[in-house]
Structures are given as C-alpha cells and as structure tokens.
PDB file of C-alpha atoms in Angstrom:
ATOM      1  CA  MET A   6      -1.052  15.060 -41.540  1.00  0.00           C
ATOM      2  CA  GLY A   7      -1.825  11.596 -40.168  1.00  0.00           C
ATOM      3  CA  THR A   8      -3.398  10.522 -36.936  1.00  0.00           C
ATOM      4  CA  PRO A   9      -1.327  10.928 -33.740  1.00  0.00           C
ATOM      5  CA  THR A  10      -0.437   7.227 -33.784  1.00  0.00           C
ATOM      6  CA  ALA A  11       0.710   7.177 -37.424  1.00  0.00           C
ATOM      7  CA  ALA A  12       4.304   6.209 -38.113  1.00  0.00           C
ATOM      8  CA  GLN A  13       5.769   6.094 -41.583  1.00  0.00           C
ATOM      9  CA  THR A  14       8.544   3.934 -42.928  1.00  0.00           C
ATOM     10  CA  ALA A  15      10.188   3.547 -46.298  1.00  0.00           C
ATOM     11  CA  LEU A  16      11.685   0.479 -47.944  1.00  0.00           C
ATOM     12  CA  ARG A  17      15.022   1.002 -49.631  1.00  0.00           C
ATOM     13  CA  LEU A  18      16.840  -1.426 -51.924  1.00  0.00           C
ATOM     14  CA  GLY A  19      20.513  -1.486 -50.967  1.00  0.00           C
ATOM     15  CA  ALA A  20      23.488  -1.964 -53.283  1.00  0.00           C
ATOM     16  CA  ASP A  21      23.862  -5.480 -51.877  1.00  0.00           C
ATOM     17  CA  GLY A  22      20.348  -6.395 -53.053  1.00  0.00           C
ATOM     18  CA  HIS A  23      18.771  -6.425 -49.588  1.00  0.00           C
ATOM     19  CA  ILE A  24      15.640  -4.456 -48.814  1.00  0.00           C
ATOM     20  CA  ARG A  25      15.861  -2.372 -45.656  1.00  0.00           C
ATOM     21  CA  ALA A  26      13.235  -0.415 -43.799  1.00  0.00           C
ATOM     22  CA  GLU A  27      14.032   3.192 -42.965  1.00  0.00           C
ATOM     23  CA  ALA A  28      12.359   5.237 -40.277  1.00  0.00           C
ATOM     24  CA  ARG A  29      10.611   8.429 -41.337  1.00  0.00           C
ATOM     25  CA  GLY A  30       9.497  11.492 -39.454  1.00  0.00           C
ATOM     26  CA  LYS A  31      11.002  13.564 -36.673  1.00  0.00           C
ATOM     27  CA  GLY A  32      10.808  13.362 -32.926  1.00  0.00           C
ATOM     28  CA  TRP A  33       8.295  10.875 -31.556  1.00  0.00           C
ATOM     29  CA  ARG A  34       7.182   9.916 -35.075  1.00  0.00           C
ATOM     30  CA  GLN A  35      10.684   8.692 -35.895  1.00  0.00           C
ATOM     31  CA  VAL A  36      10.839   6.760 -32.626  1.00  0.00           C
ATOM     32  CA  ALA A  37       7.423   5.210 -33.389  1.00  0.00           C
ATOM     33  CA  SER A  38       8.626   4.336 -36.885  1.00  0.00           C
ATOM     34  CA  LEU A  39      11.757   2.638 -35.498  1.00  0.00           C
ATOM     35  CA  ALA A  40       9.640   0.694 -33.002  1.00  0.00           C
ATOM     36  CA  MET A  41       7.273  -0.388 -35.771  1.00  0.00           C
ATOM     37  CA  ILE A  42      10.186  -1.602 -37.902  1.00  0.00           C
ATOM     38  CA  GLU A  43      11.634  -3.598 -34.997  1.00  0.00           C
ATOM     39  CA  ALA A  44       8.236  -5.109 -34.166  1.00  0.00           C
ATOM     40  CA  TYR A  45       7.725  -6.123 -37.794  1.00  0.00           C
ATOM     41  CA  GLN A  46      11.169  -7.734 -37.995  1.00  0.00           C
ATOM     42  CA  ALA A  47      10.533  -9.564 -34.715  1.00  0.00           C
ATOM     43  CA  GLN A  48       7.195 -10.795 -36.053  1.00  0.00           C
ATOM     44  CA  CYS A  49       8.867 -12.082 -39.233  1.00  0.00           C
ATOM     45  CA  THR A  50      11.506 -13.984 -37.259  1.00  0.00           C
ATOM     46  CA  ASP A  51       9.000 -15.316 -34.689  1.00  0.00           C
ATOM     47  CA  SER A  52      10.822 -13.582 -31.859  1.00  0.00           C
ATOM     48  CA  LEU A  53       7.907 -11.250 -31.055  1.00  0.00           C
ATOM     49  CA  ARG A  54       6.472 -13.974 -28.808  1.00  0.00           C
ATOM     50  CA  ARG A  55       9.520 -13.512 -26.596  1.00  0.00           C
ATOM     51  CA  LEU A  56       8.516  -9.939 -25.793  1.00  0.00           C
ATOM     52  CA  LYS A  57       6.687 -10.262 -22.459  1.00  0.00           C
ATOM     53  CA  SER A  58       5.376  -8.294 -19.523  1.00  0.00           C
ATOM     54  CA  CYS A  59       6.691  -9.191 -16.089  1.00  0.00           C
ATOM     55  CA  ARG A  60       4.284 -11.517 -14.234  1.00  0.00           C
ATOM     56  CA  ASN A  61       4.565  -9.398 -11.072  1.00  0.00           C
ATOM     57  CA  THR A  62       1.358  -7.349 -11.106  1.00  0.00           C
ATOM     58  CA  ARG A  63       3.116  -4.436  -9.378  1.00  0.00           C
ATOM     59  CA  CYS A  64       5.855  -4.324 -12.029  1.00  0.00           C
ATOM     60  CA  THR A  65       5.479  -2.476 -15.330  1.00  0.00           C
ATOM     61  CA  VAL A  66       8.619  -3.784 -17.053  1.00  0.00           C
ATOM     62  CA  THR A  67       8.432  -5.400 -20.483  1.00  0.00           C
ATOM     63  CA  PHE A  68      11.343  -7.697 -21.280  1.00  0.00           C
ATOM     64  CA  PHE A  69      12.750  -9.936 -23.985  1.00  0.00           C
ATOM     65  CA  ASP A  70      12.708 -13.566 -22.808  1.00  0.00           C
ATOM     66  CA  ARG A  71      16.145 -15.016 -23.520  1.00  0.00           C
ATOM     67  CA  SER A  72      15.462 -18.413 -21.931  1.00  0.00           C
ATOM     68  CA  GLY A  73      16.036 -21.425 -24.157  1.00  0.00           C
ATOM     69  CA  ASN A  74      12.464 -22.696 -23.994  1.00  0.00           C
ATOM     70  CA  ASN A  75      10.680 -19.309 -23.879  1.00  0.00           C
ATOM     71  CA  SER A  76       9.546 -19.879 -20.283  1.00  0.00           C
ATOM     72  CA  GLY A  77      10.695 -16.659 -18.607  1.00  0.00           C
ATOM     73  CA  VAL A  78       8.015 -14.870 -16.593  1.00  0.00           C
ATOM     74  CA  TRP A  79       9.986 -12.327 -14.502  1.00  0.00           C
ATOM     75  CA  HIS A  80      12.047  -9.466 -15.885  1.00  0.00           C
ATOM     76  CA  ASP A  81      14.432 -10.088 -12.976  1.00  0.00           C
ATOM     77  CA  VAL A  82      14.022 -13.095 -10.684  1.00  0.00           C
ATOM     78  CA  ARG A  83      15.786 -11.353  -7.796  1.00  0.00           C
ATOM     79  CA  LEU A  84      13.516  -8.299  -7.924  1.00  0.00           C
ATOM     80  CA  CYS A  85      10.132  -9.771  -8.834  1.00  0.00           C
ATOM     81  CA  GLY A  86      10.408 -13.550  -8.857  1.00  0.00           C
ATOM     82  CA  GLU A  87      11.764 -14.302  -5.393  1.00  0.00           C
ATOM     83  CA  ALA A  88       9.017 -12.440  -3.522  1.00  0.00           C
ATOM     84  CA  ALA A  89       6.257 -14.008  -5.621  1.00  0.00           C
ATOM     85  CA  ASN A  90       7.758 -17.486  -5.371  1.00  0.00           C
ATOM     86  CA  LEU A  91       8.085 -17.102  -1.593  1.00  0.00           C
ATOM     87  CA  ARG A  92       4.422 -15.994  -1.312  1.00  0.00           C
ATOM     88  CA  ASN A  93       3.321 -18.998  -3.410  1.00  0.00           C
ATOM     89  CA  HIS A  94       5.474 -21.382  -1.356  1.00  0.00           C
ATOM     90  CA  ARG A  95       4.014 -20.099   1.913  1.00  0.00           C
ATOM     91  CA  ALA A  96       0.461 -20.336   0.550  1.00  0.00           C
ATOM     92  CA  ARG A  97       1.046 -23.955  -0.546  1.00  0.00           C
ATOM     93  CA  LYS A  98       2.546 -24.755   2.855  1.00  0.00           C
ATOM     94  CA  ARG A  99      -0.481 -23.258   4.664  1.00  0.00           C
ATOM     95  CA  ALA A 100      -2.882 -25.146   2.385  1.00  0.00           C
ATOM     96  CA  ALA A 101      -1.053 -28.419   3.036  1.00  0.00           C
ATOM     97  CA  ALA A 102      -1.102 -27.794   6.795  1.00  0.00           C
ATOM     98  CA  ASP A 103      -4.832 -27.032   6.682  1.00  0.00           C
ATOM     99  CA  THR A 104      -5.646 -30.277   4.888  1.00  0.00           C
ATOM    100  CA  ALA A 105      -3.268 -32.373   7.016  1.00  0.00           C
ATOM    101  CA  CYS A 106      -4.828 -31.407  10.365  1.00  0.00           C
ATOM    102  CA  PRO A 107      -8.403 -32.550  10.950  1.00  0.00           C
ATOM    103  CA  THR A 108     -10.621 -29.849  12.406  1.00  0.00           C
ATOM    104  CA  ALA A 109     -11.947 -31.873  15.354  1.00  0.00           C
ATOM    105  CA  LEU A 110     -11.631 -35.473  16.449  1.00  0.00           C
ATOM    106  CA  PRO A 111     -14.820 -37.000  17.915  1.00  0.00           C
ATOM    107  CA  GLU A 112     -13.180 -38.078  21.172  1.00  0.00           C
ATOM    108  CA  LEU A 113     -11.731 -34.600  21.675  1.00  0.00           C
ATOM    109  CA  ALA A 114     -15.002 -32.864  20.964  1.00  0.00           C
ATOM    110  CA  ARG A 115     -16.565 -34.175  24.245  1.00  0.00           C
ATOM    111  CA  PRO A 116     -15.860 -32.111  27.363  1.00  0.00           C
ATOM    112  CA  TYR A 117     -13.765 -33.929  29.941  1.00  0.00           C
ATOM    113  CA  SER A 118     -13.549 -33.377  33.633  1.00  0.00           C
ATOM    114  CA  LEU A 119     -11.310 -34.903  36.257  1.00  0.00           C
ATOM    115  CA  ALA A 120     -14.210 -37.007  37.499  1.00  0.00           C
ATOM    116  CA  ASN A 121     -14.769 -38.924  34.251  1.00  0.00           C
ATOM    117  CA  LEU A 122     -11.151 -39.228  33.044  1.00  0.00           C
ATOM    118  CA  GLY A 123     -10.875 -42.918  33.890  1.00  0.00           C
ATOM    119  CA  GLN A 124     -14.332 -43.810  32.543  1.00  0.00           C
ATOM    120  CA  HIS A 125     -14.937 -44.990  29.016  1.00  0.00           C
ATOM    121  CA  PRO A 126     -18.133 -44.110  27.166  1.00  0.00           C
TER     122      PRO A 126
END
C-alpha cells in the first residue's frame, strides 16, 4: 500500500498506435490518478500555466485562464474583479488628491484678525 497521496496510472497502447494514460485505483485514488493525468497532459501542452488562483484574497476558486494573452486574474470579473478594481480606483483617486493639495500655504498659516486684514506683512 502506498502513501496517502499516491496515485497510480497505467499507459496503454491503443489499436490506433496512440499511447493513452489510464487511471488506476478506486475512490479518491482514481480521482487523484485522473487529476495527475490531466496535469501531466496540461504540462506537456504548456497549458498548465493557464491554471490560476483568483487574485481576490477572499476567494478560493482556481480557474483556467481562457484569455488570449494569458492575462486573466479573476475567476469572474463581476464577482471578484469589480470590487477590487473599484477599491484600487478609489485608492488611486485619494492618493492623487493628497498629492494635489498642499498641506499648508505660508500665507494661510498666519492667524488673521479683522484688525490686520488690510495690512501687508
């Protein structure tokens, strides 16, 4: 008996001359074997890099990126992307507003009273 994470597969030569992987085991071992076969085939075709975790830290979904340039970061833009993009937009807007407004102008830093309003320093 193997370790709990062991999954076995077999290679079978078909009548058409193609080699195919077959899952072995029962229950979770067969599921693990099928997953291992799919991961190996994805690695061979360079599509494994398209298997991604959603960028939303509160989301646990893993998805297959179907975008043309492999740039997908959300499993669903409506569920995870819009909220994150809105938070980022608001943070950029606040940062821009903070840098655009000076903290204190020298002439405004002096206290004024009605008596010295018409006088210049």
